[in-house]
Amino acid sequence: MTLTAVPGVRVGHWTDPDGLTGVTVVVPPQPNVAAVEVRGAAPGTRETALLAPG
C-alpha cells in the first residue's frame, strides 16, 4: 500500500532539476494531527511554527 492509496490523503511533489531541489506536500483529511521533521544543512521551512501546541 502506498500513501496515495489512503482515502482522503492528497500528495503533491515538485522538483527543480536545475536547482537540485524539490518539495513534497502531504495533505491529510480533517481532522488530523500533524508533525514535522526537518533535516539537512540548509533546510528551508515555512509555517512550521503553526504545528506548535496551543
Coordinates of N, CA and C in Angstrom, one line a residue:
M1 N 0.8 -1.2 0.0 CA 0.0 0.0 0.0 C 0.9 1.2 0.0
T2 N 0.5 2.2 -0.7 CA 1.2 3.5 -0.8 C 0.4 4.6 -0.1
L3 N 1.0 5.7 0.3 CA 0.3 6.7 0.9 C -0.8 7.3 0.1
T4 N -0.7 7.3 -1.2 CA -1.7 7.8 -2.1 C -2.9 6.9 -2.2
A5 N -2.8 5.7 -1.7 CA -3.9 4.8 -1.7 C -4.8 5.0 -0.5
V6 N -4.4 5.8 0.4 CA -5.2 6.0 1.6 C -6.3 7.0 1.3
P7 N -7.6 6.6 1.5 CA -8.7 7.5 1.1 C -8.6 8.9 1.8
G8 N -8.8 9.9 1.0 CA -8.7 11.3 1.5 C -7.4 12.0 1.6
V9 N -6.3 11.2 1.5 CA -5.0 11.8 1.5 C -4.6 12.3 0.2
R10 N -4.1 13.5 0.1 CA -3.6 14.1 -1.1 C -2.1 14.3 -1.0
V11 N -1.4 14.0 -2.1 CA 0.1 14.2 -2.1 C 0.5 14.9 -3.4
G12 N 1.4 15.9 -3.2 CA 1.9 16.6 -4.4 C 3.4 16.7 -4.3
H13 N 4.1 16.8 -5.4 CA 5.6 16.9 -5.4 C 6.0 17.8 -6.6
W14 N 7.0 18.6 -6.4 CA 7.6 19.4 -7.4 C 9.1 19.3 -7.3
T15 N 9.8 19.2 -8.4 CA 11.3 19.2 -8.5 C 11.8 20.2 -9.4
D16 N 12.9 20.9 -9.0 CA 13.6 21.8 -9.9 C 14.9 21.2 -10.2
P17 N 15.1 20.5 -11.3 CA 16.3 19.8 -11.6 C 17.5 20.7 -11.8
D18 N 17.3 21.9 -12.2 CA 18.4 22.9 -12.3 C 18.9 23.4 -11.0
G19 N 18.0 23.5 -10.1 CA 18.3 24.0 -8.7 C 18.7 22.8 -7.8
L20 N 18.5 21.6 -8.2 CA 18.7 20.4 -7.4 C 17.9 20.5 -6.1
T21 N 16.7 20.8 -6.2 CA 15.8 21.0 -5.0 C 14.4 20.5 -5.4
G22 N 13.6 20.3 -4.4 CA 12.2 19.9 -4.6 C 11.4 20.0 -3.3
V23 N 10.2 19.7 -3.4 CA 9.3 19.7 -2.2 C 8.2 18.7 -2.4
T24 N 7.8 18.0 -1.3 CA 6.7 17.1 -1.3 C 5.7 17.6 -0.2
V25 N 4.4 17.6 -0.6 CA 3.4 18.1 0.3 C 2.4 16.9 0.5
V26 N 2.1 16.6 1.8 CA 1.0 15.6 2.1 C -0.1 16.4 2.8
V27 N -1.3 16.3 2.3 CA -2.5 16.9 2.9 C -3.4 15.8 3.4
P28 N -3.5 15.6 4.7 CA -4.4 14.5 5.2 C -5.8 15.1 5.3
P29 N -6.8 14.2 5.4 CA -8.2 14.7 5.6 C -8.3 15.3 7.0
Q30 N -9.3 16.2 7.2 CA -9.5 16.7 8.5 C -10.5 15.9 9.3
P31 N -10.5 15.9 10.6 CA -9.5 16.4 11.5 C -8.2 15.5 11.4
N32 N -7.1 16.1 11.8 CA -5.9 15.3 11.8 C -4.9 15.9 12.8
V33 N -3.8 15.1 13.0 CA -2.7 15.5 13.8 C -1.5 15.6 12.9
A34 N -0.7 16.6 13.1 CA 0.4 16.8 12.2 C 1.7 17.0 12.9
A35 N 2.8 16.7 12.3 CA 4.2 16.9 12.8 C 5.1 17.1 11.7
V36 N 6.3 17.6 12.0 CA 7.3 17.9 11.0 C 8.7 17.5 11.5
E37 N 9.5 17.0 10.6 CA 10.9 16.7 10.9 C 11.7 17.4 9.8
V38 N 12.7 18.2 10.2 CA 13.5 18.9 9.2 C 14.9 18.5 9.3
R39 N 15.5 18.1 8.2 CA 16.9 17.6 8.1 C 17.6 18.4 7.1
G40 N 18.9 18.3 7.1 CA 19.8 18.9 6.1 C 20.6 20.1 6.6
A41 N 21.6 20.5 5.9 CA 22.5 21.5 6.3 C 21.8 22.9 6.1
A42 N 20.9 23.1 5.2 CA 20.3 24.4 4.9 C 18.8 24.2 4.6
P43 N 18.0 23.7 5.5 CA 16.6 23.5 5.2 C 15.9 24.8 5.1
G44 N 14.9 24.8 4.2 CA 14.0 26.0 4.1 C 12.6 25.6 4.5
T45 N 12.2 26.1 5.6 CA 10.9 25.7 6.1 C 10.0 27.0 6.1
R46 N 8.7 26.7 6.1 CA 7.8 27.8 6.1 C 6.5 27.4 6.9
E47 N 6.2 28.2 7.9 CA 5.0 28.0 8.7 C 5.0 26.8 9.6
T48 N 6.2 26.2 9.8 CA 6.3 25.0 10.7 C 5.9 25.4 12.1
A49 N 6.0 26.6 12.5 CA 5.6 27.0 13.9 C 4.1 26.9 14.1
L50 N 3.4 26.8 13.1 CA 1.9 26.6 13.2 C 1.6 25.2 13.8
L51 N 2.6 24.3 13.8 CA 2.3 23.0 14.3 C 2.5 22.9 15.8
A52 N 3.0 24.0 16.4 CA 3.2 24.1 17.9 C 1.9 24.0 18.6
P53 N 1.9 23.3 19.8 CA 0.6 23.2 20.5 C 0.2 24.6 21.0
G54 N -1.1 24.7 21.1 CA -1.7 26.0 21.6 C -1.9 27.0 20.5

